[in-house]
Short mmCIF file of C-alpha atoms in Angstrom, two decimals:
data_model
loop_
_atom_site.label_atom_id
_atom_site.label_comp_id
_atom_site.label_asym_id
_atom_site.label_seq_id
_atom_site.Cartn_x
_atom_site.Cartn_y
_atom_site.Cartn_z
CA UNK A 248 0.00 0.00 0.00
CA UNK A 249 1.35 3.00 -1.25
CA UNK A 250 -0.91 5.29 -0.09
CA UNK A 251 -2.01 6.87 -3.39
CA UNK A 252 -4.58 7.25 -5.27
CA UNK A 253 -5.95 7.98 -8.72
CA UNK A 254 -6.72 11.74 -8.17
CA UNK A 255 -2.20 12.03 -7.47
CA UNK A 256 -2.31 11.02 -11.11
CA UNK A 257 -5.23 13.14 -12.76
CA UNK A 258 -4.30 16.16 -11.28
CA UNK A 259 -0.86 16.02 -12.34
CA UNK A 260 -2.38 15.83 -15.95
CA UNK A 261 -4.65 18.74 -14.89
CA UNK A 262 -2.06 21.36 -13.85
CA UNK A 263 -0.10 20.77 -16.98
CA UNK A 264 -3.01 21.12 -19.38
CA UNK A 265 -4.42 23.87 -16.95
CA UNK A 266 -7.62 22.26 -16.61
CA UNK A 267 -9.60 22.84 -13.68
CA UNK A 268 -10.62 19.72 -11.44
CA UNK A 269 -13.18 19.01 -8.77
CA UNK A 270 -11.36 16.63 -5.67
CA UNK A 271 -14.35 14.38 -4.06
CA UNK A 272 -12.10 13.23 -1.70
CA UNK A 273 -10.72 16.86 -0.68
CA UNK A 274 -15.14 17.46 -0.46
CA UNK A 275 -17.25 14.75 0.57
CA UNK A 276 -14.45 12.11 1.56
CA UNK A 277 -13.71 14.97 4.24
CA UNK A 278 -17.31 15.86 4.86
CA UNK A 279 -17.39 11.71 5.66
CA UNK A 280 -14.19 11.71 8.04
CA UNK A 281 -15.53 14.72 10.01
CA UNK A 282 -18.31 12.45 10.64
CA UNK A 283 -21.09 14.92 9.12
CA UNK A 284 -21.92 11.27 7.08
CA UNK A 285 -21.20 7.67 7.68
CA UNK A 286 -19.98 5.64 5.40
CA UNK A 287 -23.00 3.57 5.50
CA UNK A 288 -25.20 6.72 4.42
CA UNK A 289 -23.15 7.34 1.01
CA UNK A 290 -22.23 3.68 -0.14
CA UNK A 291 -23.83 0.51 -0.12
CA UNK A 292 -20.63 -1.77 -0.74
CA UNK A 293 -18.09 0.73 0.72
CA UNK A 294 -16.68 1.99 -3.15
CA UNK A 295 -19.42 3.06 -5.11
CA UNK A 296 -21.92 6.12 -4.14
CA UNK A 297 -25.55 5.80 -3.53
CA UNK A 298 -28.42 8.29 -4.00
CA UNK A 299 -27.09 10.37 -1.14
CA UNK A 300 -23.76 9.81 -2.56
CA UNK A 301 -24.26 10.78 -5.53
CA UNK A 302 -26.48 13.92 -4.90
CA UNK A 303 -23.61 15.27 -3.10
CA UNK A 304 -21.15 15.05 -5.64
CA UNK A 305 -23.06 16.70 -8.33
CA UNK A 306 -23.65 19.31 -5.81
CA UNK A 307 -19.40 19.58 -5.63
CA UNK A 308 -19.69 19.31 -9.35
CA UNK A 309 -22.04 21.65 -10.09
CA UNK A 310 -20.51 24.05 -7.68
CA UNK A 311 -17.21 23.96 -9.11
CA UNK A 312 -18.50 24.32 -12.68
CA UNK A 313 -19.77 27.75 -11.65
CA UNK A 314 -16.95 29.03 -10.16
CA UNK A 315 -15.08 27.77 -13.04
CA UNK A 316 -17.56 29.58 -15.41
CA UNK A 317 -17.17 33.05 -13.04
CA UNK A 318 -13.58 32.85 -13.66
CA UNK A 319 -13.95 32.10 -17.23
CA UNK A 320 -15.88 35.48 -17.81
CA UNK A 321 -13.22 37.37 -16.07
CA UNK A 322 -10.28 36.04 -17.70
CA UNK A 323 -9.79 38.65 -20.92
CA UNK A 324 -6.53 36.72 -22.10
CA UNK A 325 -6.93 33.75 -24.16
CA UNK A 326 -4.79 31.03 -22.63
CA UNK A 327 -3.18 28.86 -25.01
CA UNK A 328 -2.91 24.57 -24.32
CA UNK A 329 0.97 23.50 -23.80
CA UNK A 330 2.49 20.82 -25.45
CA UNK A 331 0.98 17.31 -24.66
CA UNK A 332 2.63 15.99 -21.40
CA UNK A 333 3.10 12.27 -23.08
CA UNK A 334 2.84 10.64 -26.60
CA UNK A 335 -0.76 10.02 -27.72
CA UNK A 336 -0.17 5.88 -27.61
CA UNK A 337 -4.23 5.05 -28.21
CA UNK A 338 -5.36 7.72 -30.27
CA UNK A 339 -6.40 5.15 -32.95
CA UNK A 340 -7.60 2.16 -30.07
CA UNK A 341 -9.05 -0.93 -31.42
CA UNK A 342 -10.95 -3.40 -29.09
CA UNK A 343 -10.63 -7.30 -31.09
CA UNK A 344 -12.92 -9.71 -30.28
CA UNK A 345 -14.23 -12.54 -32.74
CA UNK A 346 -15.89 -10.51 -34.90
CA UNK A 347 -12.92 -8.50 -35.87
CA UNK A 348 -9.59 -10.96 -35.71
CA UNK A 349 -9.10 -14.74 -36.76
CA UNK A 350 -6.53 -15.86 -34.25
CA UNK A 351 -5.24 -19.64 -34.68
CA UNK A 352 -7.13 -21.77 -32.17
CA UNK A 353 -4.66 -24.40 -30.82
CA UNK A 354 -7.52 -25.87 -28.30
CA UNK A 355 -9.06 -22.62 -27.51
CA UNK A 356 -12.84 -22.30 -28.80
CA UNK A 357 -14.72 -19.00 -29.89
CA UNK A 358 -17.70 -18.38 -27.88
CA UNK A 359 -20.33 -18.06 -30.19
CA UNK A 360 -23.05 -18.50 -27.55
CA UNK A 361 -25.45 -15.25 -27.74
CA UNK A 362 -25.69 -13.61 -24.43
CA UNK A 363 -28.28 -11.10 -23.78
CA UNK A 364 -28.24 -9.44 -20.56
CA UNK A 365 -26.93 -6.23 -20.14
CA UNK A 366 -24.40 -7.08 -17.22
CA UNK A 367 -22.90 -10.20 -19.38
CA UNK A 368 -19.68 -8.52 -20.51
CA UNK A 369 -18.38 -11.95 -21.23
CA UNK A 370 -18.92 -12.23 -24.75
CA UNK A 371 -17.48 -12.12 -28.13
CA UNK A 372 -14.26 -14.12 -27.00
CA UNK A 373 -12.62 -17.28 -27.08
CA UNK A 374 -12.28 -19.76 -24.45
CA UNK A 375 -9.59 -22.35 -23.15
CA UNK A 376 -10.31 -25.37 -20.89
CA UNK A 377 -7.40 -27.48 -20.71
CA UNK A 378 -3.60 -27.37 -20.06
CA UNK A 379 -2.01 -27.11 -22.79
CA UNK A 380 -4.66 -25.17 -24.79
CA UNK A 381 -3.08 -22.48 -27.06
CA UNK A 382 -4.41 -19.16 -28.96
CA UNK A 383 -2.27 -17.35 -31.34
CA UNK A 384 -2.71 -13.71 -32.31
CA UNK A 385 -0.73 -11.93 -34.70
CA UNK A 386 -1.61 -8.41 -35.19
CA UNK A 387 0.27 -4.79 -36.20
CA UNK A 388 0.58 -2.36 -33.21
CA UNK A 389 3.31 -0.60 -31.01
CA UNK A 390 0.57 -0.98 -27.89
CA UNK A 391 -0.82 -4.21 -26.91
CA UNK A 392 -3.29 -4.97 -24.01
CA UNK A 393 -5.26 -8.36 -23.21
CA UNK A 394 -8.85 -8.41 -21.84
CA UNK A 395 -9.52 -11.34 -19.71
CA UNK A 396 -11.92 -12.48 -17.21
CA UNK A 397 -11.32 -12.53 -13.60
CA UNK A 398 -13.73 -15.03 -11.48
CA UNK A 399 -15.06 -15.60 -8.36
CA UNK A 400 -15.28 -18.88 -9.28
CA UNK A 401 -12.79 -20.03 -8.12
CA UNK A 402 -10.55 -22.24 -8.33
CA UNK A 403 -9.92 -20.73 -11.85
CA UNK A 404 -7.91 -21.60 -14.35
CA UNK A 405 -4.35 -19.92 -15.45
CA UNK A 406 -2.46 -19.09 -18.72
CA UNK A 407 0.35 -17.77 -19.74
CA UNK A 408 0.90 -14.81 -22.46
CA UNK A 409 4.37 -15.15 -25.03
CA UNK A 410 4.96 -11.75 -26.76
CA UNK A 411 6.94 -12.32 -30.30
CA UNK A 412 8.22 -15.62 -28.84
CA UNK A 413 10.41 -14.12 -26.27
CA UNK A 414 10.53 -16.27 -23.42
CA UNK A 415 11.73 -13.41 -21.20
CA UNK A 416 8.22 -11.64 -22.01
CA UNK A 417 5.92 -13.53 -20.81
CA UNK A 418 2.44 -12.65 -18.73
CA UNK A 419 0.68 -14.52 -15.64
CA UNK A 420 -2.57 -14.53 -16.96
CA UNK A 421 -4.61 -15.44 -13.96
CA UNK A 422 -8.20 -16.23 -14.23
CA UNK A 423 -9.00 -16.06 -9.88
CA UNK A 424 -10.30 -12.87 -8.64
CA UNK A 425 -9.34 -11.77 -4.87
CA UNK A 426 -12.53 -9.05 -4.42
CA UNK A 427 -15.99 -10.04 -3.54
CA UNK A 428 -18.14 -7.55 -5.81
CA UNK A 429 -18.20 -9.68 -8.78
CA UNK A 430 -16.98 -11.04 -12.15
CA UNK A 431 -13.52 -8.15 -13.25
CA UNK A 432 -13.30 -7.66 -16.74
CA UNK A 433 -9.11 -7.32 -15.94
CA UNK A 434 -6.91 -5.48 -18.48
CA UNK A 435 -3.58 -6.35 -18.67
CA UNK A 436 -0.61 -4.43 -20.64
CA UNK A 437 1.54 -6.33 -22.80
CA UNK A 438 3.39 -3.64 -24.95
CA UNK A 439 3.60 0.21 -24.49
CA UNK A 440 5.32 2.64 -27.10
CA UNK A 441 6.98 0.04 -28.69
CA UNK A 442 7.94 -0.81 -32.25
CA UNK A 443 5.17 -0.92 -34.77
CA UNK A 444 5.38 -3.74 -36.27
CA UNK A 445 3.57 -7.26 -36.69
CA UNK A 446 3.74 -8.95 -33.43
CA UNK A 447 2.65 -12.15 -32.11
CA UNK A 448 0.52 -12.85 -29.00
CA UNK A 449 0.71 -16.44 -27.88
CA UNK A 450 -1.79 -17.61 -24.91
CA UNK A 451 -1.07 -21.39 -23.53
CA UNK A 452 -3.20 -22.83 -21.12
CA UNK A 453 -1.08 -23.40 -17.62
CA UNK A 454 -3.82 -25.64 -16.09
CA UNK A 455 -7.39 -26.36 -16.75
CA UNK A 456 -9.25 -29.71 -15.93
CA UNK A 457 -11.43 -29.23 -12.78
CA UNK A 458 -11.37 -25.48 -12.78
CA UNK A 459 -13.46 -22.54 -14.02
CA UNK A 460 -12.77 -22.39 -18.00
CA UNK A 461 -10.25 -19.43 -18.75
CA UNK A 462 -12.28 -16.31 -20.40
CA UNK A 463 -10.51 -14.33 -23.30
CA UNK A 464 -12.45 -11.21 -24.05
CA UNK A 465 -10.03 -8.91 -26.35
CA UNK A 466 -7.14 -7.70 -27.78
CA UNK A 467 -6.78 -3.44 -27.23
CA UNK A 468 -4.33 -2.41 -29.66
CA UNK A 469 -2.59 1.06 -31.60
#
């Protein structure tokens, strides 16, 4: 535990751009520690707001938007953007599932199963069941990220991820999932800013038999 948190990150990106930013937990986190609200009264599952909850942060919001707009009206000087603080690596993002890429299936089975409900994420991917099951991607990018499913079904199966054939870059994909809330849609980088070029992405099975099947969602690529 490191002791930060998201909003160390975001504002960083804010003070370069010089774009204003509303904290929640400089707000209502503090409004909650000073014990004006329990925890209990803004979140059911201790993470994500509630009606109260969420009626107070729009109020923050909508607060801060106005004295953003004030300020706004009494700046005369137009205020030009600076450079960009890093490289653009996902301005042209694609998400692959089956109905965009033909990886070779080595074991590993497209799930062609139509799913319905509106909290089934876990479609449109391919699925491995046994050790030694394999899935082979080769696609052009300089960024590469894997969407896989993390289960509380558990014990779940494993896999491991071979970039270009490189045994020293390989991935623990790992199918078991340590919260409680429910089934994690986990993404998992596999190549930032590097070369554009065609690369390989090989997935083996580590284990299998016995255990929850092993859920590929996607490839996110640029």
């Amino acid at each position: 535990d490191t002791g930060e948190n998201a909003q160390e990150y975001h504002n960083k990106v804010g003070e370069w751009y010089r774009i204003p930013y509303v904290s929640i937990k400089d707000t209502v986190y503090q409004k909650m520690k000073n014990g004006e609200f329990t925890r209990q009264e803004l979140t059911e599952d201790g993470l994500h707001p509630n009606a109260m909850g969420h009626k107070l942060v729009a109020g923050e919001i909508i607060a801060f938007l106005e004295k953003v707009k004030k300020q706004m009206w009494e700046e005369e000087a137009e205020q030009m953007l600076p450079p960009q603080l890093t490289a653009n690596a996902y301005e042209y993002a694609r998400c692959l599932t089956i109905r965009d890429i033909c990886p070779q299936l080595l074991g590993f089975r497209a799930d062609t199963e139509e799913k319905m409900g509106h909290l089934d994420f876990f479609k449109n991917g391919w699925i491995g069941k046994k050790k030694g099951d394999r899935i082979v991607f080769k696609v052009e990018a300089s960024c590469i990220a894997v969407q896989y499913r993390k289960t509380l079904k558990q014990p779940a199966a494993r896999a491991k991820l071979i970039l270009d054939g490189d045994s020293e870059q390989t991935f623990l994909l790992d199918g078991n999932f340590d919260e409680t809330w429910g089934e994690c849609l986990w993404l998992e980088r596999i190549l930032h800013h590097g070369v554009r070029k065609e690369h390989t992405i090989e997935i083996e099975m580590q284990e299998g038999e016995g255990l929850t099947p092993f859920y590929m969602m996607s490839l996110i690529v640029a």
